[in-house]
Coordinates of C-alpha atoms in Angstrom, one line a residue:
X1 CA 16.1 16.9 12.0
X2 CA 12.4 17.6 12.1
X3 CA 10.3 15.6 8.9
X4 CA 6.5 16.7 8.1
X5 CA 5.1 14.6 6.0
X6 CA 1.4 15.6 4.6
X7 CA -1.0 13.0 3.3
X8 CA -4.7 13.4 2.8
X9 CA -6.2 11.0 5.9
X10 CA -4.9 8.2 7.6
X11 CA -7.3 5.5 7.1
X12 CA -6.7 1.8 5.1
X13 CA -3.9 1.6 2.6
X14 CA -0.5 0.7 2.1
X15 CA 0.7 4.8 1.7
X16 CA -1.4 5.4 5.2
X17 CA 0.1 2.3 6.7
X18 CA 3.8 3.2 5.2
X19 CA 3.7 6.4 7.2
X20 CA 2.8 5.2 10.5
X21 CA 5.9 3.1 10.0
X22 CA 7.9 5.7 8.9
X23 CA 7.0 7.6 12.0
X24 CA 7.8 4.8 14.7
X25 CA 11.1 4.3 12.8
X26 CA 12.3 8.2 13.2
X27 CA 11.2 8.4 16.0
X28 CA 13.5 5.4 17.6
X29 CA 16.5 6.9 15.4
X30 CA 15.7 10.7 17.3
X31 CA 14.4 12.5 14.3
X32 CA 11.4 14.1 15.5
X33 CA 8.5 13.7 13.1
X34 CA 5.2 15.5 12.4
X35 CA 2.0 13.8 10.3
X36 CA -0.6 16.7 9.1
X37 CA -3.4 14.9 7.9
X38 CA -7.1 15.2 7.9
X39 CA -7.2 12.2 10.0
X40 CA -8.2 9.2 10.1
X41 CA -8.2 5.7 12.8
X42 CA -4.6 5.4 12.3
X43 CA -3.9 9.1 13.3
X44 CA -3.8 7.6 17.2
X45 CA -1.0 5.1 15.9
X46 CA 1.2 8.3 15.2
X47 CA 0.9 9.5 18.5
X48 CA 1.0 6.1 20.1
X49 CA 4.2 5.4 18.5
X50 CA 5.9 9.1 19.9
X51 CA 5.1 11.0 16.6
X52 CA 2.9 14.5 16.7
X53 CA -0.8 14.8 14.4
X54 CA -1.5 17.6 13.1
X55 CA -5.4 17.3 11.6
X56 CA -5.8 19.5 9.1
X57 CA -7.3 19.4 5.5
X58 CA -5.3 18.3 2.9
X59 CA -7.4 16.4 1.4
X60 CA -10.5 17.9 -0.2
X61 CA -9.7 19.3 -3.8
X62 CA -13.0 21.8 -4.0
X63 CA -10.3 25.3 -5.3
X64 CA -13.1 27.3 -3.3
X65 CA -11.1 26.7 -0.1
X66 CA -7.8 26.4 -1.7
X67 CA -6.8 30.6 -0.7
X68 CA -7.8 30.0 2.9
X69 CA -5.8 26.9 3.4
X70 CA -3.0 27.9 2.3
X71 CA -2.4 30.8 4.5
X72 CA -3.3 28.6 7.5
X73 CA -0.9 26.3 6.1
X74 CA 1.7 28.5 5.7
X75 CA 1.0 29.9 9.2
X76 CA 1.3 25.9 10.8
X77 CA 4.4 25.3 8.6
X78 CA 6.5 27.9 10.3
X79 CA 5.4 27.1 13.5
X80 CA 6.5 23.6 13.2
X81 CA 9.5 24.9 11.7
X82 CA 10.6 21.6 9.8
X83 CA 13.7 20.7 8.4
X84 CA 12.0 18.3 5.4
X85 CA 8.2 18.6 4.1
X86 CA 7.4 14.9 2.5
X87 CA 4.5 15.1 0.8
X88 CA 2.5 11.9 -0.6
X89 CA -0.1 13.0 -2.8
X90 CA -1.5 15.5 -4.6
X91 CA -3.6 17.6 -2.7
X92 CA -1.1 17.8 0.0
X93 CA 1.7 19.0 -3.0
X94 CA 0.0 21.5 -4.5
X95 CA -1.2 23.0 -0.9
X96 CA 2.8 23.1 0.1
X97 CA 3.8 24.1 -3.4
X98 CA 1.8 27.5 -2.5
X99 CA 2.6 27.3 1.3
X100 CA 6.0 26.8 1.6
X101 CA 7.4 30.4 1.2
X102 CA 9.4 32.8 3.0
X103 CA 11.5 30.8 3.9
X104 CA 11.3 27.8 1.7
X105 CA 11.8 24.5 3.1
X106 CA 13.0 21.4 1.2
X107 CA 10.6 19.4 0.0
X108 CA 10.6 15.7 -0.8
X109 CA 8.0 13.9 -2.7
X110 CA 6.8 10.0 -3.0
X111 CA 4.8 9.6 -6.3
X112 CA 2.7 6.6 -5.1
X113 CA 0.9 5.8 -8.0
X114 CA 0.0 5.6 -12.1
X115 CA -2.0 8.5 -11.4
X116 CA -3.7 9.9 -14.7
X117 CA -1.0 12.1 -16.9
X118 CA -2.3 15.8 -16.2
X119 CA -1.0 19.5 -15.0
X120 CA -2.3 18.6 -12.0
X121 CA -0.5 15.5 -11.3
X122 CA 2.7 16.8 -12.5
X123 CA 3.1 18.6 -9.1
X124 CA 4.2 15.0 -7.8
X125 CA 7.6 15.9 -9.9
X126 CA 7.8 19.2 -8.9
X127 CA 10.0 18.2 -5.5
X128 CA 13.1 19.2 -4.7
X129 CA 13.6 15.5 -5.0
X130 CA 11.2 12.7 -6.1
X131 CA 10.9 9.3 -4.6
X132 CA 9.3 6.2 -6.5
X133 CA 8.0 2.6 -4.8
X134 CA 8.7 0.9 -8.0
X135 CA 10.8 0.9 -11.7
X136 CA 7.2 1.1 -13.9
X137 CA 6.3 4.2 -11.2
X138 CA 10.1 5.6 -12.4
X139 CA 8.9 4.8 -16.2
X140 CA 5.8 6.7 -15.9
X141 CA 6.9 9.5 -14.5
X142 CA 9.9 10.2 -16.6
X143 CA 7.7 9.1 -19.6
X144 CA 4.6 11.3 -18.7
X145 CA 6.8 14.2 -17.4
X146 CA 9.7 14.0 -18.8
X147 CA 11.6 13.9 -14.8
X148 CA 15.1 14.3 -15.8
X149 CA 16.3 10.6 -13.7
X150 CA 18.9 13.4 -11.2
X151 CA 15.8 14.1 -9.3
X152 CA 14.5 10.0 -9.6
X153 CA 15.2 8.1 -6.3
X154 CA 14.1 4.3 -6.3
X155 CA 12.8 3.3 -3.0
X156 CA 11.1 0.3 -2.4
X157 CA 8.8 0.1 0.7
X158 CA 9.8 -2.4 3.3
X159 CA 8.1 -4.7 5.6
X160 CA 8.4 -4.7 9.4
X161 CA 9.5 -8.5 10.4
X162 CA 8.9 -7.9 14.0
X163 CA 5.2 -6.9 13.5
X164 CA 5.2 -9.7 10.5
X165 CA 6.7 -12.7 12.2
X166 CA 5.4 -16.2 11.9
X167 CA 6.5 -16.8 15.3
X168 CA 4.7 -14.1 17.2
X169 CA 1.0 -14.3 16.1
X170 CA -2.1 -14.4 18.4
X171 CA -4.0 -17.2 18.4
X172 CA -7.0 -16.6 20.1
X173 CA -7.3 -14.5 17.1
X174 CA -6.5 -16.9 14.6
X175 CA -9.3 -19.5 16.8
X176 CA -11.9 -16.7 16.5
X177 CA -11.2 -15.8 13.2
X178 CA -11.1 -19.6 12.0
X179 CA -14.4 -20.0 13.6
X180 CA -16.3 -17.4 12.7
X181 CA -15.5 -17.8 8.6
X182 CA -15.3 -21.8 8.7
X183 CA -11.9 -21.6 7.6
X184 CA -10.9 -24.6 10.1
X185 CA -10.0 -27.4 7.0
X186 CA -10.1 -25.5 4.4
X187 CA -7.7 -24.4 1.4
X188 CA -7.7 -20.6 1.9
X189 CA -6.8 -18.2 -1.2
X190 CA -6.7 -14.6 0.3
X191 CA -7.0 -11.1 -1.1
X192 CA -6.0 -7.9 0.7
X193 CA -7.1 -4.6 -0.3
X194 CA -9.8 -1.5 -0.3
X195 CA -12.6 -2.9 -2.3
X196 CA -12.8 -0.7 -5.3
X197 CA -13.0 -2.3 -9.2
X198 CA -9.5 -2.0 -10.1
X199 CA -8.1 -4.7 -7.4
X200 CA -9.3 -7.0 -9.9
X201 CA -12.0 -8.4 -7.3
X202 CA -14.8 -9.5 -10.2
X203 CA -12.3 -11.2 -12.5
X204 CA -11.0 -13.3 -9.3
X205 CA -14.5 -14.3 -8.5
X206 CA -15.3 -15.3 -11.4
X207 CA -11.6 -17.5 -11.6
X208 CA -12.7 -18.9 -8.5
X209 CA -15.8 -20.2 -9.9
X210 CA -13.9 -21.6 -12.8
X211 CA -11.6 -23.5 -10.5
X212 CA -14.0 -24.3 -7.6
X213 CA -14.4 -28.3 -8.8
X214 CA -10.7 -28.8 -8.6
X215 CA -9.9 -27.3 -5.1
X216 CA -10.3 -29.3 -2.0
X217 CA -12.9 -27.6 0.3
X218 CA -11.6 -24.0 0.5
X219 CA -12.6 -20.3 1.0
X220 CA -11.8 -17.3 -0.8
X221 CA -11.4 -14.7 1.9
X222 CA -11.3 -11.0 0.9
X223 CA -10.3 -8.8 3.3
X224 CA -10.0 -4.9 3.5
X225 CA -13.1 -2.0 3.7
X226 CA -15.0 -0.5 0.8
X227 CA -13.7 2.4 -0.8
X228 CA -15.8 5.8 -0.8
X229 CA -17.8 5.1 -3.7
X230 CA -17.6 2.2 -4.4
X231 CA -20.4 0.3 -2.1
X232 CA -22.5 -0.4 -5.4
X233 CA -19.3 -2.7 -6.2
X234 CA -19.4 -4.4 -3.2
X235 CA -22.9 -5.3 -3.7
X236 CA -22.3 -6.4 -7.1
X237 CA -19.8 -8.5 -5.8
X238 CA -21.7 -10.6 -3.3
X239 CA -24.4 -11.0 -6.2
X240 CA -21.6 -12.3 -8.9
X241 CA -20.7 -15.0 -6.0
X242 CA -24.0 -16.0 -5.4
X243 CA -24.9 -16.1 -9.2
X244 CA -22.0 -17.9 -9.9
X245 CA -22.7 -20.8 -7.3
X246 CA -20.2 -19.7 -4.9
X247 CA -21.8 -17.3 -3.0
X248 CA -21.2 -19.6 0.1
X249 CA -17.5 -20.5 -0.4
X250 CA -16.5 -16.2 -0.4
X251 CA -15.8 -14.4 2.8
X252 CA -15.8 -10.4 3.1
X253 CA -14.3 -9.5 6.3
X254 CA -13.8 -6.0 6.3
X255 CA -10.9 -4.2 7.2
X256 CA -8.8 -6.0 9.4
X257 CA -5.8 -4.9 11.5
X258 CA -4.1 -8.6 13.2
X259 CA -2.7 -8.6 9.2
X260 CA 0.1 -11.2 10.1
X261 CA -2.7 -13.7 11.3
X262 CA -4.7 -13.6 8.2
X263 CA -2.1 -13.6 6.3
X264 CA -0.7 -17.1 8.2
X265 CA -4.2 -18.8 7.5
X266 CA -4.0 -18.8 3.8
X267 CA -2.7 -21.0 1.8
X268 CA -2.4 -18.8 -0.9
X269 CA -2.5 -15.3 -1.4
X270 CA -3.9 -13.4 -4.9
X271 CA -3.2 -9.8 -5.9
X272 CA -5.3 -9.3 -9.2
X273 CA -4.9 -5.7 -10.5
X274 CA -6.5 -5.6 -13.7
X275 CA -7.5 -2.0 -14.9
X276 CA -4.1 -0.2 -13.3
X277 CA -1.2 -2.0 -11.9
X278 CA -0.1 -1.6 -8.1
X279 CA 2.7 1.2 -7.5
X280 CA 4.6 -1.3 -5.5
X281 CA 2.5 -4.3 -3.9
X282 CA 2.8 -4.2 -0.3
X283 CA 0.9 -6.9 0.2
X284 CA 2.5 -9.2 -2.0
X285 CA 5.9 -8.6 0.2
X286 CA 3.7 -8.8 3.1
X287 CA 2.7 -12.4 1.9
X288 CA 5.6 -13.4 1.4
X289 CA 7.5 -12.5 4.6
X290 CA 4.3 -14.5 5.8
X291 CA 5.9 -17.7 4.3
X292 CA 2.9 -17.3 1.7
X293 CA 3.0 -17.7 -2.2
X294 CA 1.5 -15.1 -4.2
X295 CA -0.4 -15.2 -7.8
X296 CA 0.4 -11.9 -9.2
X297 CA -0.5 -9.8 -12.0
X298 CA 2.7 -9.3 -14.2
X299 CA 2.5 -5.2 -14.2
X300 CA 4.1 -2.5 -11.9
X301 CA 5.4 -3.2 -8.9
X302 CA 5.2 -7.2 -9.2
X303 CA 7.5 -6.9 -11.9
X304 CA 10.0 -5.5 -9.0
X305 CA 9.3 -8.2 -6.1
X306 CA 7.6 -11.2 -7.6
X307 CA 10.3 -14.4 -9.1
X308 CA 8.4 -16.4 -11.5
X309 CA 8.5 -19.8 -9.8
X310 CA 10.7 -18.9 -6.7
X311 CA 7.7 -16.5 -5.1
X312 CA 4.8 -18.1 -6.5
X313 CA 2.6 -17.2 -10.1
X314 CA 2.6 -14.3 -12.5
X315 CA 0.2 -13.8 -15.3
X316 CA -1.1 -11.2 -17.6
X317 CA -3.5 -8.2 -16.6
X318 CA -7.2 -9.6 -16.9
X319 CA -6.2 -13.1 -17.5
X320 CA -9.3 -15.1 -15.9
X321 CA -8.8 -18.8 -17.7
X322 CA -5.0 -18.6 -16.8
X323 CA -5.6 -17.5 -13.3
X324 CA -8.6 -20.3 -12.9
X325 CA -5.6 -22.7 -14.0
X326 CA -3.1 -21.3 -11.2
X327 CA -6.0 -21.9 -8.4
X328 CA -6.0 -25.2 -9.5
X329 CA -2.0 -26.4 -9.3
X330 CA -1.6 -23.9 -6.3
X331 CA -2.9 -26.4 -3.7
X332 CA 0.1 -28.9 -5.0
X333 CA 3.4 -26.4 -4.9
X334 CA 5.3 -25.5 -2.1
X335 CA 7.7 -22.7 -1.9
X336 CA 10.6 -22.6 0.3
X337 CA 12.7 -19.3 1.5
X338 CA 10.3 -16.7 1.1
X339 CA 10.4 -15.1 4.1
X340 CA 14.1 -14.8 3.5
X341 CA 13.9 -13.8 0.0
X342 CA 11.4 -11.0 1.2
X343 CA 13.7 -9.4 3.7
X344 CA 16.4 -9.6 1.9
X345 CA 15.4 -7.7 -0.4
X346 CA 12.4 -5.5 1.1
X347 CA 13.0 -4.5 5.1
X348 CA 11.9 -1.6 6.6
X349 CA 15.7 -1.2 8.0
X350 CA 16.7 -0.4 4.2
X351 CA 13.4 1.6 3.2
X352 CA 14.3 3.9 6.4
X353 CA 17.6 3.9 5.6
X354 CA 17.4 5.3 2.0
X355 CA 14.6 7.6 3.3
X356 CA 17.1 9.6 5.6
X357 CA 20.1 9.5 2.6
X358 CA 17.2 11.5 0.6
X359 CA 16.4 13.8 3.1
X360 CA 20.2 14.4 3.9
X361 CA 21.3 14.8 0.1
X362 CA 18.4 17.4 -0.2
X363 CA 19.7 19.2 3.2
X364 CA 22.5 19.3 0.9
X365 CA 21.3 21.3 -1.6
X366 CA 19.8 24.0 0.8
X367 CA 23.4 24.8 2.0

């Protein structure tokens, strides 16, 4: 079996890092796997791990360039001669969806996210088969596009416990790390993910603040790079922290890649979607393979992997004065079994697994 899968760049995220995972894992099962992409710093990682990168550009929407890339796509398709074409977004679909002819190849498709309801997302459904991270991703599609559920596959991503193992972490990092934010002592309450305003990064600032009198001497670290666009956010940000007394007490690291480290020096670990929910939450599980609560929103994919009370906190989209409260009790719970809770019900064994049952059962239908 041969698998492309097409994705706009390979840079910071939980779709770019799913990938690279999906790659090492085919390629130590035999399949031989191909990643077009417009690149990106973990386009090496494919290679590294015994994959093949194409660079090409699937990811800029200006229709100008749409005729020409499409016959060079076409052209790079047959050469590769693939069994499967995976695409995971939208740019990427409708390129193959114009590509893939003479012959046509199966396609499979991941709908990744609460994209907004339009002609032009509806290509996401227009797979031979269509796979989702989470039930609400399921919900909105067959609400928005009325998916008949036959062509619906739940898959929920999974989380390597070799590369996430609380036994196997560098500590020189960890020292260095430690050192260089003051973390050494203090209660640590982390966030993961691209700075952009929808991660709910403002709201837990400002919850911070609120709680900052009860907590023993802590940092709130936030970690991962600023999205295109989005650097007037990040400046806004660091302004809000200072302006609201803590400008001191909150750490912006930038994107990080030692993520089973940081994730071992919090205490506590926040994902605060507020505007749009998460498709699935990968950091969450990542957390919580980390042997780390989590303080959840209670929308899309949390509502799949969090346990009120076994896995840590859920609360309502936006809700500041009850996520000030949660801060505050968090440094007196502990959690047992997460780790094993995680695995058990989110490894990247099973998320492989029900990847290749998809691409055989759509084989299938090319017979």
């Amino acid at each position: 079996m041969h698998v492309v899968q097409l994705l706009p760049a390979l840079n910071e995220g939980g779709v770019e890092r799913g990938v690279v995972e999906i790659n090492r894992e085919l390629v130590k099962r035999g399949i031989k796997n191909t990643v077009i992409s417009a690149g990106g710093r973990l386009a090496a990682q494919i290679v590294i791990d015994g994959g093949h990168h194409v660079t090409f550009d699937v990811k800029s929407k200006n229709p100008l360039t749409v005729p020409w890339r499409v016959r060079k796509l076409r052209k790079l398709i047959n050469r590769l001669n693939p069994d499967i074409l995976h695409v995971r977004s939208r740019v990427p679909a409708w390129l193959v969806h114009f590509a893939n002819k003479n012959p046509r190849r199966p396609v499979v498709s991941t709908a990744h996210g609460f994209n907004s309801v339009s002609a032009y997302s509806r290509i996401m459904t227009r797979a031979d088969l269509v796979i989702c991270g989470s039930g609400a991703v399921i919900d909105h599609i067959r609400k928005a596009y009325d998916t008949p559920p036959s062509l619906i596959r739940l898959v929920h991503r999974g989380i390597d416990a070799e590369t996430f193992d609380p036994e196997r972490l560098n500590q020189q990092f960890i020292d260095e790390f430690r050192q260089r934010y003051d973390l050494n002592g203090k209660y640590v309450i982390l966030a993961v993910g691209r700075i952009t305003s929808w991660k709910g990064y403002a709201e837990l600032i400002e919850a911070v603040a609120k709680a900052a009198t009860y907590l023993p001497p802590y940092r709130l670290v936030i970690v991962g790079g600023v999205q295109e666009g989005q650097e007037g956010y990040a400046a806004e940000l660091r302004e809000q922290a200072k302006r609201l007394g803590i400008g001191d007490t909150v750490v912006f690291a930038g994107s990080q890649t030692n993520m089973a480290e940081i994730y071992h020096m919090a205490d506590v670990v926040v994902s605060n979607c507020t505007s749009k929910p998460e498709t699935f939450g990968r950091t969450m599980v990542e957390a919580l393979v980390m042997e780390r609560p989590v303080i959840a929103t209670a929308h899309g994919g949390a509502l799949d992997i969090m346990r009120e009370g076994l896995t840590g906190w859920l609360l309502q989209p936006g809700d500041t004065a009850r996520l000030a409260e949660i801060l505050k009790e968090a440094p007196g719970k502990k959690f047992n079994s997460l780790r094993d809770y995680a695995l058990e019900n989110f490894s990247l064994g099973a998320m492989v697994e029900h990847n290749l049952a998809i691409y055989n059962e759509v084989l299938e239908l090319y017979k």
